[in-house]
């Protein structure tokens, strides 16, 4: 006689439902049985190592060229505006020269003294112009809030409305960048 060994489940195991031995898809009708595995999609062949390396080389060369161009641009900007702080600190000196020269015409200052100051002022202006400083002449021009700072507004018969009547402090640009706005008096049109 043959002895059959039956495994006895432990006492604390859940009762068996027979699901452990079932095959997947066994209870489904034949049409709904698990589909056969699909054919694997055809993968593109891997590019040759030379192609990958050539592509990387071209990208690195382009990146380096862009970096070099950016550095050249930044260097030009740095050179153009390197003197900005110094020039900005010299603007009050120019203002005082202009005020002194305007006042010397009203007073009885010796002509040689006034001419000496005028020459020094002219030389200073020439040096600053070579560095890229450009004065903003505002009188008679239309008011532009980008380069003018309105101090007050006055009626003026000979100046159209919203045009500059007088300039109280000259404005300057350094290499086409506004360094200091011109302080101006703006016309409100003809007076009553």
PDB file of C-alpha atoms in Angstrom:
ATOM      1  CA  UNK A   1       0.000   0.000   0.000  1.00  0.00           C
ATOM      2  CA  UNK A   2       1.229   3.425  -0.738  1.00  0.00           C
ATOM      3  CA  UNK A   3       1.192   6.087   1.804  1.00  0.00           C
ATOM      4  CA  UNK A   4       0.178   9.496   0.621  1.00  0.00           C
ATOM      5  CA  UNK A   5       1.608  12.417   2.433  1.00  0.00           C
ATOM      6  CA  UNK A   6      -0.827  15.197   2.881  1.00  0.00           C
ATOM      7  CA  UNK A   7       0.510  18.466   4.171  1.00  0.00           C
ATOM      8  CA  UNK A   8      -1.309  19.524   7.223  1.00  0.00           C
ATOM      9  CA  UNK A   9      -1.813  23.264   7.461  1.00  0.00           C
ATOM     10  CA  UNK A  10      -0.874  24.917  10.721  1.00  0.00           C
ATOM     11  CA  UNK A  11      -3.666  25.601  13.135  1.00  0.00           C
ATOM     12  CA  UNK A  12      -3.454  29.397  12.772  1.00  0.00           C
ATOM     13  CA  UNK A  13      -3.440  29.383   8.909  1.00  0.00           C
ATOM     14  CA  UNK A  14      -6.570  30.588   7.129  1.00  0.00           C
ATOM     15  CA  UNK A  15      -8.724  27.900   5.622  1.00  0.00           C
ATOM     16  CA  UNK A  16      -7.719  26.949   2.114  1.00  0.00           C
ATOM     17  CA  UNK A  17     -10.032  27.943  -0.734  1.00  0.00           C
ATOM     18  CA  UNK A  18      -8.107  26.088  -3.367  1.00  0.00           C
ATOM     19  CA  UNK A  19      -7.043  29.349  -5.066  1.00  0.00           C
ATOM     20  CA  UNK A  20      -3.362  28.647  -4.490  1.00  0.00           C
ATOM     21  CA  UNK A  21      -3.344  25.912  -7.071  1.00  0.00           C
ATOM     22  CA  UNK A  22      -5.390  27.713  -9.767  1.00  0.00           C
ATOM     23  CA  UNK A  23      -3.822  28.660 -13.060  1.00  0.00           C
ATOM     24  CA  UNK A  24      -4.146  32.325 -14.134  1.00  0.00           C
ATOM     25  CA  UNK A  25      -6.962  32.762 -16.594  1.00  0.00           C
ATOM     26  CA  UNK A  26      -8.431  29.318 -15.826  1.00  0.00           C
ATOM     27  CA  UNK A  27     -11.809  30.702 -14.784  1.00  0.00           C
ATOM     28  CA  UNK A  28     -12.069  33.100 -17.749  1.00  0.00           C
ATOM     29  CA  UNK A  29     -13.881  32.100 -20.880  1.00  0.00           C
ATOM     30  CA  UNK A  30     -11.529  31.198 -23.719  1.00  0.00           C
ATOM     31  CA  UNK A  31     -11.961  34.581 -25.461  1.00  0.00           C
ATOM     32  CA  UNK A  32     -10.947  36.491 -22.354  1.00  0.00           C
ATOM     33  CA  UNK A  33      -7.972  34.383 -21.462  1.00  0.00           C
ATOM     34  CA  UNK A  34      -4.718  36.251 -21.003  1.00  0.00           C
ATOM     35  CA  UNK A  35      -3.446  37.428 -24.376  1.00  0.00           C
ATOM     36  CA  UNK A  36      -0.254  35.925 -25.689  1.00  0.00           C
ATOM     37  CA  UNK A  37       2.793  38.082 -25.040  1.00  0.00           C
ATOM     38  CA  UNK A  38       3.121  40.782 -27.686  1.00  0.00           C
ATOM     39  CA  UNK A  39       6.089  40.803 -29.936  1.00  0.00           C
ATOM     40  CA  UNK A  40       8.733  43.142 -28.556  1.00  0.00           C
ATOM     41  CA  UNK A  41       8.879  46.507 -30.318  1.00  0.00           C
ATOM     42  CA  UNK A  42      11.778  46.814 -32.655  1.00  0.00           C
ATOM     43  CA  UNK A  43      14.385  48.977 -30.995  1.00  0.00           C
ATOM     44  CA  UNK A  44      16.435  51.338 -33.090  1.00  0.00           C
ATOM     45  CA  UNK A  45      20.009  50.275 -33.315  1.00  0.00           C
ATOM     46  CA  UNK A  46      22.284  52.182 -30.958  1.00  0.00           C
ATOM     47  CA  UNK A  47      24.243  54.936 -32.694  1.00  0.00           C
ATOM     48  CA  UNK A  48      27.851  54.228 -33.372  1.00  0.00           C
ATOM     49  CA  UNK A  49      30.255  55.492 -30.699  1.00  0.00           C
ATOM     50  CA  UNK A  50      31.917  57.745 -33.279  1.00  0.00           C
ATOM     51  CA  UNK A  51      28.586  59.452 -33.988  1.00  0.00           C
ATOM     52  CA  UNK A  52      27.911  60.021 -30.298  1.00  0.00           C
ATOM     53  CA  UNK A  53      31.387  61.415 -29.714  1.00  0.00           C
ATOM     54  CA  UNK A  54      31.211  63.643 -32.798  1.00  0.00           C
ATOM     55  CA  UNK A  55      27.852  65.000 -31.650  1.00  0.00           C
ATOM     56  CA  UNK A  56      29.226  65.721 -28.161  1.00  0.00           C
ATOM     57  CA  UNK A  57      32.281  67.414 -29.661  1.00  0.00           C
ATOM     58  CA  UNK A  58      30.148  69.674 -31.860  1.00  0.00           C
ATOM     59  CA  UNK A  59      27.931  70.624 -28.916  1.00  0.00           C
ATOM     60  CA  UNK A  60      30.934  71.406 -26.717  1.00  0.00           C
ATOM     61  CA  UNK A  61      32.478  73.524 -29.461  1.00  0.00           C
ATOM     62  CA  UNK A  62      29.215  75.472 -29.856  1.00  0.00           C
ATOM     63  CA  UNK A  63      28.958  75.949 -26.078  1.00  0.00           C
ATOM     64  CA  UNK A  64      32.532  77.200 -25.932  1.00  0.00           C
ATOM     65  CA  UNK A  65      31.950  79.613 -28.828  1.00  0.00           C
ATOM     66  CA  UNK A  66      28.832  81.002 -27.090  1.00  0.00           C
ATOM     67  CA  UNK A  67      30.813  81.363 -23.853  1.00  0.00           C
ATOM     68  CA  UNK A  68      33.618  83.216 -25.660  1.00  0.00           C
ATOM     69  CA  UNK A  69      31.151  85.615 -27.322  1.00  0.00           C
ATOM     70  CA  UNK A  70      29.425  86.293 -23.985  1.00  0.00           C
ATOM     71  CA  UNK A  71      32.778  87.001 -22.310  1.00  0.00           C
ATOM     72  CA  UNK A  72      33.754  89.400 -25.126  1.00  0.00           C
ATOM     73  CA  UNK A  73      30.428  91.231 -24.744  1.00  0.00           C
ATOM     74  CA  UNK A  74      30.797  91.471 -20.957  1.00  0.00           C
ATOM     75  CA  UNK A  75      34.387  92.686 -21.296  1.00  0.00           C
ATOM     76  CA  UNK A  76      33.333  95.462 -23.692  1.00  0.00           C
ATOM     77  CA  UNK A  77      30.550  96.499 -21.305  1.00  0.00           C
ATOM     78  CA  UNK A  78      32.930  96.435 -18.362  1.00  0.00           C
ATOM     79  CA  UNK A  79      35.457  98.613 -20.199  1.00  0.00           C
ATOM     80  CA  UNK A  80      32.752 101.027 -21.361  1.00  0.00           C
ATOM     81  CA  UNK A  81      31.365 101.514 -17.860  1.00  0.00           C
ATOM     82  CA  UNK A  82      34.487 100.984 -15.737  1.00  0.00           C
ATOM     83  CA  UNK A  83      34.870 104.724 -15.150  1.00  0.00           C
ATOM     84  CA  UNK A  84      31.203 105.278 -14.334  1.00  0.00           C
ATOM     85  CA  UNK A  85      31.726 105.784 -10.595  1.00  0.00           C
ATOM     86  CA  UNK A  86      34.631 108.205 -11.090  1.00  0.00           C
ATOM     87  CA  UNK A  87      32.779 110.212 -13.733  1.00  0.00           C
ATOM     88  CA  UNK A  88      29.678 110.329 -11.527  1.00  0.00           C
ATOM     89  CA  UNK A  89      31.760 111.794  -8.689  1.00  0.00           C
ATOM     90  CA  UNK A  90      33.225 114.422 -11.053  1.00  0.00           C
ATOM     91  CA  UNK A  91      29.794 115.716 -12.127  1.00  0.00           C
ATOM     92  CA  UNK A  92      29.421 118.050  -9.106  1.00  0.00           C
ATOM     93  CA  UNK A  93      32.852 119.500  -9.985  1.00  0.00           C
ATOM     94  CA  UNK A  94      31.561 120.260 -13.487  1.00  0.00           C
ATOM     95  CA  UNK A  95      28.427 121.813 -11.973  1.00  0.00           C
ATOM     96  CA  UNK A  96      30.500 124.082  -9.739  1.00  0.00           C
ATOM     97  CA  UNK A  97      32.728 125.107 -12.646  1.00  0.00           C
ATOM     98  CA  UNK A  98      29.634 126.068 -14.667  1.00  0.00           C
ATOM     99  CA  UNK A  99      28.161 128.026 -11.748  1.00  0.00           C
ATOM    100  CA  UNK A 100      31.477 129.782 -11.105  1.00  0.00           C
ATOM    101  CA  UNK A 101      31.911 130.727 -14.758  1.00  0.00           C
ATOM    102  CA  UNK A 102      28.316 131.983 -14.976  1.00  0.00           C
ATOM    103  CA  UNK A 103      28.817 134.011 -11.795  1.00  0.00           C
ATOM    104  CA  UNK A 104      32.152 135.448 -12.975  1.00  0.00           C
ATOM    105  CA  UNK A 105      30.344 137.110 -15.880  1.00  0.00           C
ATOM    106  CA  UNK A 106      28.145 138.962 -13.353  1.00  0.00           C
ATOM    107  CA  UNK A 107      30.971 140.019 -11.055  1.00  0.00           C
ATOM    108  CA  UNK A 108      34.077 142.046 -11.684  1.00  0.00           C
ATOM    109  CA  UNK A 109      36.484 139.112 -11.660  1.00  0.00           C
ATOM    110  CA  UNK A 110      39.791 139.701 -13.455  1.00  0.00           C
ATOM    111  CA  UNK A 111      39.584 138.594 -17.091  1.00  0.00           C
ATOM    112  CA  UNK A 112      42.755 136.485 -16.869  1.00  0.00           C
ATOM    113  CA  UNK A 113      41.385 134.656 -13.825  1.00  0.00           C
ATOM    114  CA  UNK A 114      38.075 133.925 -15.567  1.00  0.00           C
ATOM    115  CA  UNK A 115      39.851 132.840 -18.755  1.00  0.00           C
ATOM    116  CA  UNK A 116      42.050 130.427 -16.756  1.00  0.00           C
ATOM    117  CA  UNK A 117      38.995 128.803 -15.192  1.00  0.00           C
ATOM    118  CA  UNK A 118      37.306 128.606 -18.594  1.00  0.00           C
ATOM    119  CA  UNK A 119      40.362 126.794 -20.044  1.00  0.00           C
ATOM    120  CA  UNK A 120      40.501 124.332 -17.128  1.00  0.00           C
ATOM    121  CA  UNK A 121      36.767 123.666 -17.475  1.00  0.00           C
ATOM    122  CA  UNK A 122      37.139 123.137 -21.225  1.00  0.00           C
ATOM    123  CA  UNK A 123      40.039 120.717 -20.727  1.00  0.00           C
ATOM    124  CA  UNK A 124      38.113 118.737 -18.094  1.00  0.00           C
ATOM    125  CA  UNK A 125      35.102 118.500 -20.425  1.00  0.00           C
ATOM    126  CA  UNK A 126      37.329 117.277 -23.278  1.00  0.00           C
ATOM    127  CA  UNK A 127      38.863 114.536 -21.123  1.00  0.00           C
ATOM    128  CA  UNK A 128      35.435 113.386 -19.908  1.00  0.00           C
ATOM    129  CA  UNK A 129      34.029 113.413 -23.455  1.00  0.00           C
ATOM    130  CA  UNK A 130      36.873 111.101 -24.530  1.00  0.00           C
ATOM    131  CA  UNK A 131      35.769 108.761 -21.713  1.00  0.00           C
ATOM    132  CA  UNK A 132      32.249 108.712 -23.222  1.00  0.00           C
ATOM    133  CA  UNK A 133      30.494 111.471 -21.233  1.00  0.00           C
ATOM    134  CA  UNK A 134      27.805 113.321 -23.208  1.00  0.00           C
ATOM    135  CA  UNK A 135      25.917 116.335 -21.830  1.00  0.00           C
ATOM    136  CA  UNK A 136      22.142 116.452 -22.228  1.00  0.00           C
ATOM    137  CA  UNK A 137      20.981 119.828 -23.531  1.00  0.00           C
ATOM    138  CA  UNK A 138      17.366 120.173 -22.498  1.00  0.00           C
ATOM    139  CA  UNK A 139      16.280 123.792 -23.028  1.00  0.00           C
ATOM    140  CA  UNK A 140      13.511 124.092 -25.617  1.00  0.00           C
ATOM    141  CA  UNK A 141      13.255 120.320 -26.024  1.00  0.00           C
ATOM    142  CA  UNK A 142      10.041 118.341 -25.367  1.00  0.00           C
ATOM    143  CA  UNK A 143       9.920 116.979 -21.824  1.00  0.00           C
ATOM    144  CA  UNK A 144      11.116 113.358 -21.732  1.00  0.00           C
ATOM    145  CA  UNK A 145      10.736 111.635 -18.340  1.00  0.00           C
ATOM    146  CA  UNK A 146      13.477 109.152 -19.307  1.00  0.00           C
ATOM    147  CA  UNK A 147      16.179 111.844 -19.367  1.00  0.00           C
ATOM    148  CA  UNK A 148      14.566 114.819 -17.598  1.00  0.00           C
ATOM    149  CA  UNK A 149      13.596 115.317 -13.978  1.00  0.00           C
ATOM    150  CA  UNK A 150      10.886 117.970 -13.664  1.00  0.00           C
ATOM    151  CA  UNK A 151      11.580 120.318 -10.766  1.00  0.00           C
ATOM    152  CA  UNK A 152       8.608 122.604 -11.351  1.00  0.00           C
ATOM    153  CA  UNK A 153       6.135 123.713 -13.997  1.00  0.00           C
ATOM    154  CA  UNK A 154       5.725 127.362 -15.010  1.00  0.00           C
ATOM    155  CA  UNK A 155       3.611 129.195 -17.578  1.00  0.00           C
ATOM    156  CA  UNK A 156       5.651 130.445 -20.543  1.00  0.00           C
ATOM    157  CA  UNK A 157       4.341 132.390 -23.540  1.00  0.00           C
ATOM    158  CA  UNK A 158       7.325 131.678 -25.789  1.00  0.00           C
ATOM    159  CA  UNK A 159       7.731 127.942 -24.989  1.00  0.00           C
ATOM    160  CA  UNK A 160       5.097 125.340 -25.982  1.00  0.00           C
ATOM    161  CA  UNK A 161       3.353 123.300 -23.310  1.00  0.00           C
ATOM    162  CA  UNK A 162       5.309 120.282 -21.977  1.00  0.00           C
ATOM    163  CA  UNK A 163       8.609 121.646 -23.293  1.00  0.00           C
ATOM    164  CA  UNK A 164      11.612 122.541 -21.153  1.00  0.00           C
ATOM    165  CA  UNK A 165      11.727 126.235 -20.196  1.00  0.00           C
ATOM    166  CA  UNK A 166      15.010 126.128 -18.276  1.00  0.00           C
ATOM    167  CA  UNK A 167      17.566 123.651 -17.053  1.00  0.00           C
ATOM    168  CA  UNK A 168      18.517 123.921 -13.373  1.00  0.00           C
ATOM    169  CA  UNK A 169      21.105 121.122 -13.455  1.00  0.00           C
ATOM    170  CA  UNK A 170      22.646 119.572 -16.552  1.00  0.00           C
ATOM    171  CA  UNK A 171      22.128 115.878 -17.191  1.00  0.00           C
ATOM    172  CA  UNK A 172      24.711 113.487 -18.611  1.00  0.00           C
ATOM    173  CA  UNK A 173      24.955 110.173 -20.434  1.00  0.00           C
ATOM    174  CA  UNK A 174      27.946 107.850 -20.334  1.00  0.00           C
ATOM    175  CA  UNK A 175      28.262 105.804 -23.535  1.00  0.00           C
ATOM    176  CA  UNK A 176      24.527 106.249 -24.254  1.00  0.00           C
ATOM    177  CA  UNK A 177      23.562 105.148 -20.726  1.00  0.00           C
ATOM    178  CA  UNK A 178      21.834 107.772 -18.590  1.00  0.00           C
ATOM    179  CA  UNK A 179      24.216 108.757 -15.818  1.00  0.00           C
ATOM    180  CA  UNK A 180      22.243 111.642 -14.338  1.00  0.00           C
ATOM    181  CA  UNK A 181      18.892 113.078 -15.414  1.00  0.00           C
ATOM    182  CA  UNK A 182      18.707 116.775 -16.242  1.00  0.00           C
ATOM    183  CA  UNK A 183      16.705 118.799 -13.711  1.00  0.00           C
ATOM    184  CA  UNK A 184      14.363 121.028 -15.674  1.00  0.00           C
ATOM    185  CA  UNK A 185      11.529 123.527 -15.444  1.00  0.00           C
ATOM    186  CA  UNK A 186       8.642 122.503 -17.711  1.00  0.00           C
ATOM    187  CA  UNK A 187       6.257 124.874 -19.491  1.00  0.00           C
ATOM    188  CA  UNK A 188       2.573 124.658 -18.629  1.00  0.00           C
ATOM    189  CA  UNK A 189       1.699 126.679 -21.733  1.00  0.00           C
ATOM    190  CA  UNK A 190       0.854 130.371 -22.142  1.00  0.00           C
ATOM    191  CA  UNK A 191       0.081 132.248 -18.936  1.00  0.00           C
ATOM    192  CA  UNK A 192      -3.318 133.867 -18.319  1.00  0.00           C
TER     193      UNK A 192
END
